[in-house]
Amino acid sequence: MDRLISTYILAQTDSQEQAEAAIQDIVKDVGTNPAKLLQLVQGLGEYLTSDEAFVRSKATALLSTTLATLDQSKVNASAVNVLVEFYCDRLTDQACVPELLKGLLALSKFDKFTGVDCVKATKAILSLVNVQTYQQTARHYVFLFFDSAIRNYTQSLRSISSDFVFGFIQCLDGEKDPRNLMLAFTLIKNIIQEFDIAQHVEDLFEVTFCYFPITFRPPPDDPYGITSEHLKVGLRDCLSATPYFAKFALPLLLEKLSSSSGSAKKDSMETIAACAPVYGSSALTPYAEELWSGLQNEIFHATGDELEQVALHTLQVITTELSMGVSMGGSNDPVEKFLRPIITDCMTQLQKPELKLAKPSGKILKACAMASDPACTAITIATIPTLLSQYNTSEQSTRKKALLDVLLDFLDASRVLYGSAGAKEPEHDTDFITPLLTFKDRFFEIFTNALMSSNEYNALRLAGVKGLHGMILLREFLSETEISYAVQYFVRIVLEDPDVELQETALSSLASLSLIMPEVVRNMALPAFFEMLPTSQNDMEVDTVIQKKSPEYILNAVTKIGLEPTLFADIVPQILEKIDLVSTNFTGASSTYPVALLTTLLVVLRAKAELGHTDLAQYLDNLVPRLLAMCIYPTLAANDADHIMKNPEILDVVAGITRVVMIHVDAAAQNEFVKAIFNIFVHGQLSILAAFKENMSPVPFQPLHFESRISQQNTSVLFSTVIDGCRQQTILPVNNIHDFTGSLVEVAIKTSNITQRTALSKAVATILNKFNKGNALQAFIGQELVPKLHSVIRHEQASFEARESALIMYTWITKAMVLSTNAIGYDMTGELMNIFSVPRLGKIAADGFDLVIGEQRDVLTKETFAVLRLLYKQRFFNYSIPVLVRGFENSTHEVRHNFLIALSHVLRNIPKQVLLTELPPLLPMLVHSLSFPDPELKSSTIETFQIITKDAPGLMAEHLATLTPLLISLTNAQEPANTLKVRIAALKCLGAQPKSLPFTALRPYKAQVLKELEKSLDDRKRLVRREAVECRSQWFTLSGSIGSA
């Protein structure tokens, strides 16, 4: 022990590691044998009493550090008591005070540290330590000790309550460090709550309020993360901790409120709002007039929305608190006395409601009215009759609209104060009812007349819609009959009114009502909407559609109001009925209408899924099978005639509906459903389908055969969707998954139907991705499937269609493996690159990289339970990029094109941060790719350069000499390879340069760019001309002050 102590004490400043090692050894030694703590103190004896302050301080530091890191449970009460005595006695040694405070803080956390010890240490600190003469660290130890003491020994400290409060004030006086202030503000609040501060109220207030308003600005890269807002909130909590501060704080806060600083005003108002509920009505009443005078200026002449909102909130809080004051009746009622000048000032402004001060007057009345029932009643009685009278005598539409806006404010205030209709649990005291109930009939009449007026001033009609909506939302305000009338008005506007804004507002009202009053919407709106939908082919004629709203418009409205579970349950059968009607009676009709019907279901289902609705699972039984039957039955007819439900677009929407429902049911439900689907699609057993009848199927249903009807083959997208929606725990009902998967691959290679080929490729990829648990399919993939596809792709005597199909399947399987970071995926990626040199197939293989690394919306996604390993894109990038670069460098000119295409796909699909870190060596290849004629390659590469311009301007600046002329040439419409997409991308990239790159780098090209852009301004395509104008504007304003950083 003595050797370790000596090593630590004698260690020089540059031997810090040696000193730290000695401390660790001492702590370890004392920790294993608590008796050695006494040995440590004895060993330090000569150093603790040394004549040299540095040695005493260092010895104290060793003891305090040991105590701070020691397992305190092994130190007995006697030792703790002795150490406390020792530390308190030594506080007269100023050189050691910081280390002594550290030791006392450590001791205060010991279990054996008692209330007596706490009082003793507190007294010693308060009497012997002049806190503000020490460095921040020492002062911080003091506040930390007080924090520990108050939390753990409050009762003991109350024995010296007055001395402790006074001493704490002395310790805090003059503190400036934000770290200490954050802790001190917490302590002040705790002291106010736990101790009697009556004898020191003014002193405590002064030492606290001296920091108001907070003007602290944290330095750049502040490691402590303390912001001005943190300090403001801490100080505000202190000032609002006791009503004793009221008589000192309110005059000073009002004085600060009149200052010119916006920040000080905001802080003052927020502090008044925080303090008002604590200070109480009796404290606020003498200052009521001054408070209104100070706040009204911030509302009537607001310098910003934020200040206005803070002022309104403060006004509301003050009104609420004054409402709780003891009423003496009549004019002496605190809230009525406060409101009287407010109402007078606001009503004076509202005599001319079209002027600018009328709107803030309405906001003021709203803020006060929502404060309390007495306030709302007083304001309503004093203002509403006058406002209604003004409205009735007004001729100008603008004046009427301004008055309606004020009435809307009253409706909002009542809803906040008295509760909303449809609330599941009462939010407010239900004994109170809104005073607006007296004026209900007048309100209903005024808003209805405004809504139904033929006035061209649509803002008035909009106010009418909002007014009726606001009345419906009030708790127990309108009767069921009145609500029905209002909803009818909304429906009429949605279906008949030509004004788009009115339509949208009315529809928005119906949408919000559908969530709280679904029965009303179900009875009044849905029937009207569905009645407007076509019921015969004649209804689809152009003249008829012009007279009524289009089916797409009506169905869009249905999607807005159909989210609520009971409403959607009502919508589903009605839409299915319409689809049945279309498929039966609309012979040879366009698919637009049935697609719109089905899309309505899909849109609502997706919205319900995002909102977390739990009713989606039921539609796996009563919606999806019905839709599948509608798609399958037409393919069974003997004559295979055209049928609207055979349309591929319809099949895609039905697949989307199936997917959304499928992924929201559990594995058990999926198992049952998948069994049924396999019976239908694999075994052709249609008896389980809805509405199946014997002898209904003269033609067998064989969608997974390559020789079956095209209409049946197309339905394979539905089978693929079900496979894609399976959870990893779902069981596929097949005897041998190898044989089943192999059969799907066989059909995909042989089929000439692109839809069937793509669907089966997706199904195979999904199976191999999800069901390869424990590498159960690894041997099958690597030893059977991949070699088989290789042989077909490389077999030059085979038909091109078969080789192409095999390559598409190969690419999908590659994706499945890459997503799960399976080693086979990287081997397959390498083989894809080898195919780049194969005529005709090389371009397909290069484009396949977009599929492999790109995100698909409908298959192999996280939402559909695919196996997606963390950082799979980065791993693919790290593997493929070096191989692509070598391949590019070693390939012929004809093949290089394919390497560049693959590279562009990879770069476009990886995270931006990965792209920017690995980009420099790839830039020459990217520049080179702009010289190839492929428009897709060009546009993709230009998009990459646009990202570089914005996020890595320094890198872009190095290649301006080469790149800028190339980009200019790509804006030339005379070149056939410069398609619309290429020209727009080039102009966007050029236009991004002045925003990001330094002026000095761009100056040599300014004249050339502006001259060449003149050609683009005359481009035959409007979109190009518009982009050229924006680009020229950026370059034209380019100067030394722009982008010069």
XYZ file of N, CA, C and O in Angstrom, residues 128 158 173 201 257 284 357-358 390 471 482 509 529 578 600 628 676 678 721 725 950 969 996:
92
model
N -17.610 27.273 6.220
C -16.166 27.297 5.978
C -15.766 27.523 4.520
O -14.599 27.839 4.251
N -34.197 19.868 7.652
C -35.217 20.804 8.124
C -34.905 21.328 9.522
O -35.417 22.370 9.934
N -25.109 33.091 -4.995
C -24.956 34.492 -5.390
C -23.707 34.696 -6.253
O -22.587 34.436 -5.812
N -37.653 34.997 1.592
C -38.336 35.034 0.297
C -37.692 36.047 -0.636
O -37.341 35.740 -1.777
N -41.877 42.972 -20.106
C -42.811 42.809 -21.217
C -42.851 44.047 -22.097
O -43.127 43.954 -23.307
N -52.918 38.337 -9.008
C -53.023 38.849 -10.373
C -53.962 40.037 -10.486
O -53.751 40.928 -11.327
N -57.502 44.830 -37.771
C -57.481 44.555 -36.337
C -58.672 43.717 -35.877
O -58.744 43.305 -34.721
N -59.616 43.464 -36.807
C -60.785 42.668 -36.427
C -60.408 41.206 -36.173
O -60.909 40.576 -35.242
N -75.038 42.896 -36.331
C -74.180 43.454 -37.381
C -74.285 42.632 -38.661
O -74.334 43.173 -39.757
N -70.439 23.483 -35.534
C -71.614 23.264 -34.690
C -71.844 21.771 -34.447
O -72.215 21.357 -33.349
N -80.924 18.136 -37.006
C -80.111 19.257 -37.491
C -78.791 18.760 -38.066
O -78.308 19.270 -39.086
N -65.011 17.785 -44.207
C -65.926 17.756 -43.069
C -66.591 16.392 -42.944
O -66.696 15.829 -41.849
N -73.787 8.919 -52.553
C -72.603 8.721 -53.390
C -72.782 7.520 -54.318
O -72.514 7.608 -55.520
N -71.436 -3.439 -57.508
C -71.210 -2.644 -58.721
C -70.303 -3.394 -59.697
O -70.509 -3.356 -60.913
N -60.600 1.869 -55.297
C -61.198 2.454 -54.090
C -60.969 1.537 -52.894
O -60.549 1.975 -51.817
N -61.240 -13.080 -56.137
C -60.549 -14.135 -56.882
C -61.528 -14.871 -57.792
O -61.218 -15.172 -58.958
N -56.173 -23.240 -49.402
C -57.252 -23.041 -50.369
C -56.705 -22.536 -51.703
O -57.112 -23.004 -52.782
N -53.688 -22.992 -52.985
C -52.969 -24.073 -53.677
C -53.949 -25.069 -54.294
O -53.711 -25.584 -55.388
N -48.885 -13.291 -55.717
C -49.131 -12.324 -54.645
C -49.359 -13.022 -53.311
O -48.882 -12.570 -52.267
N -47.102 -12.661 -49.904
C -47.647 -12.180 -48.644
C -47.462 -13.130 -47.479
O -47.783 -12.793 -46.338
N -24.617 18.390 -55.235
C -25.221 18.912 -54.014
C -24.445 18.497 -52.767
O -24.225 19.315 -51.864
N -23.788 19.714 -74.094
C -24.085 18.984 -75.329
C -25.325 18.104 -75.187
O -26.040 17.859 -76.158
N -24.313 25.189 -55.458
C -23.429 24.418 -54.575
C -21.946 24.685 -54.787
O -21.162 24.571 -53.835
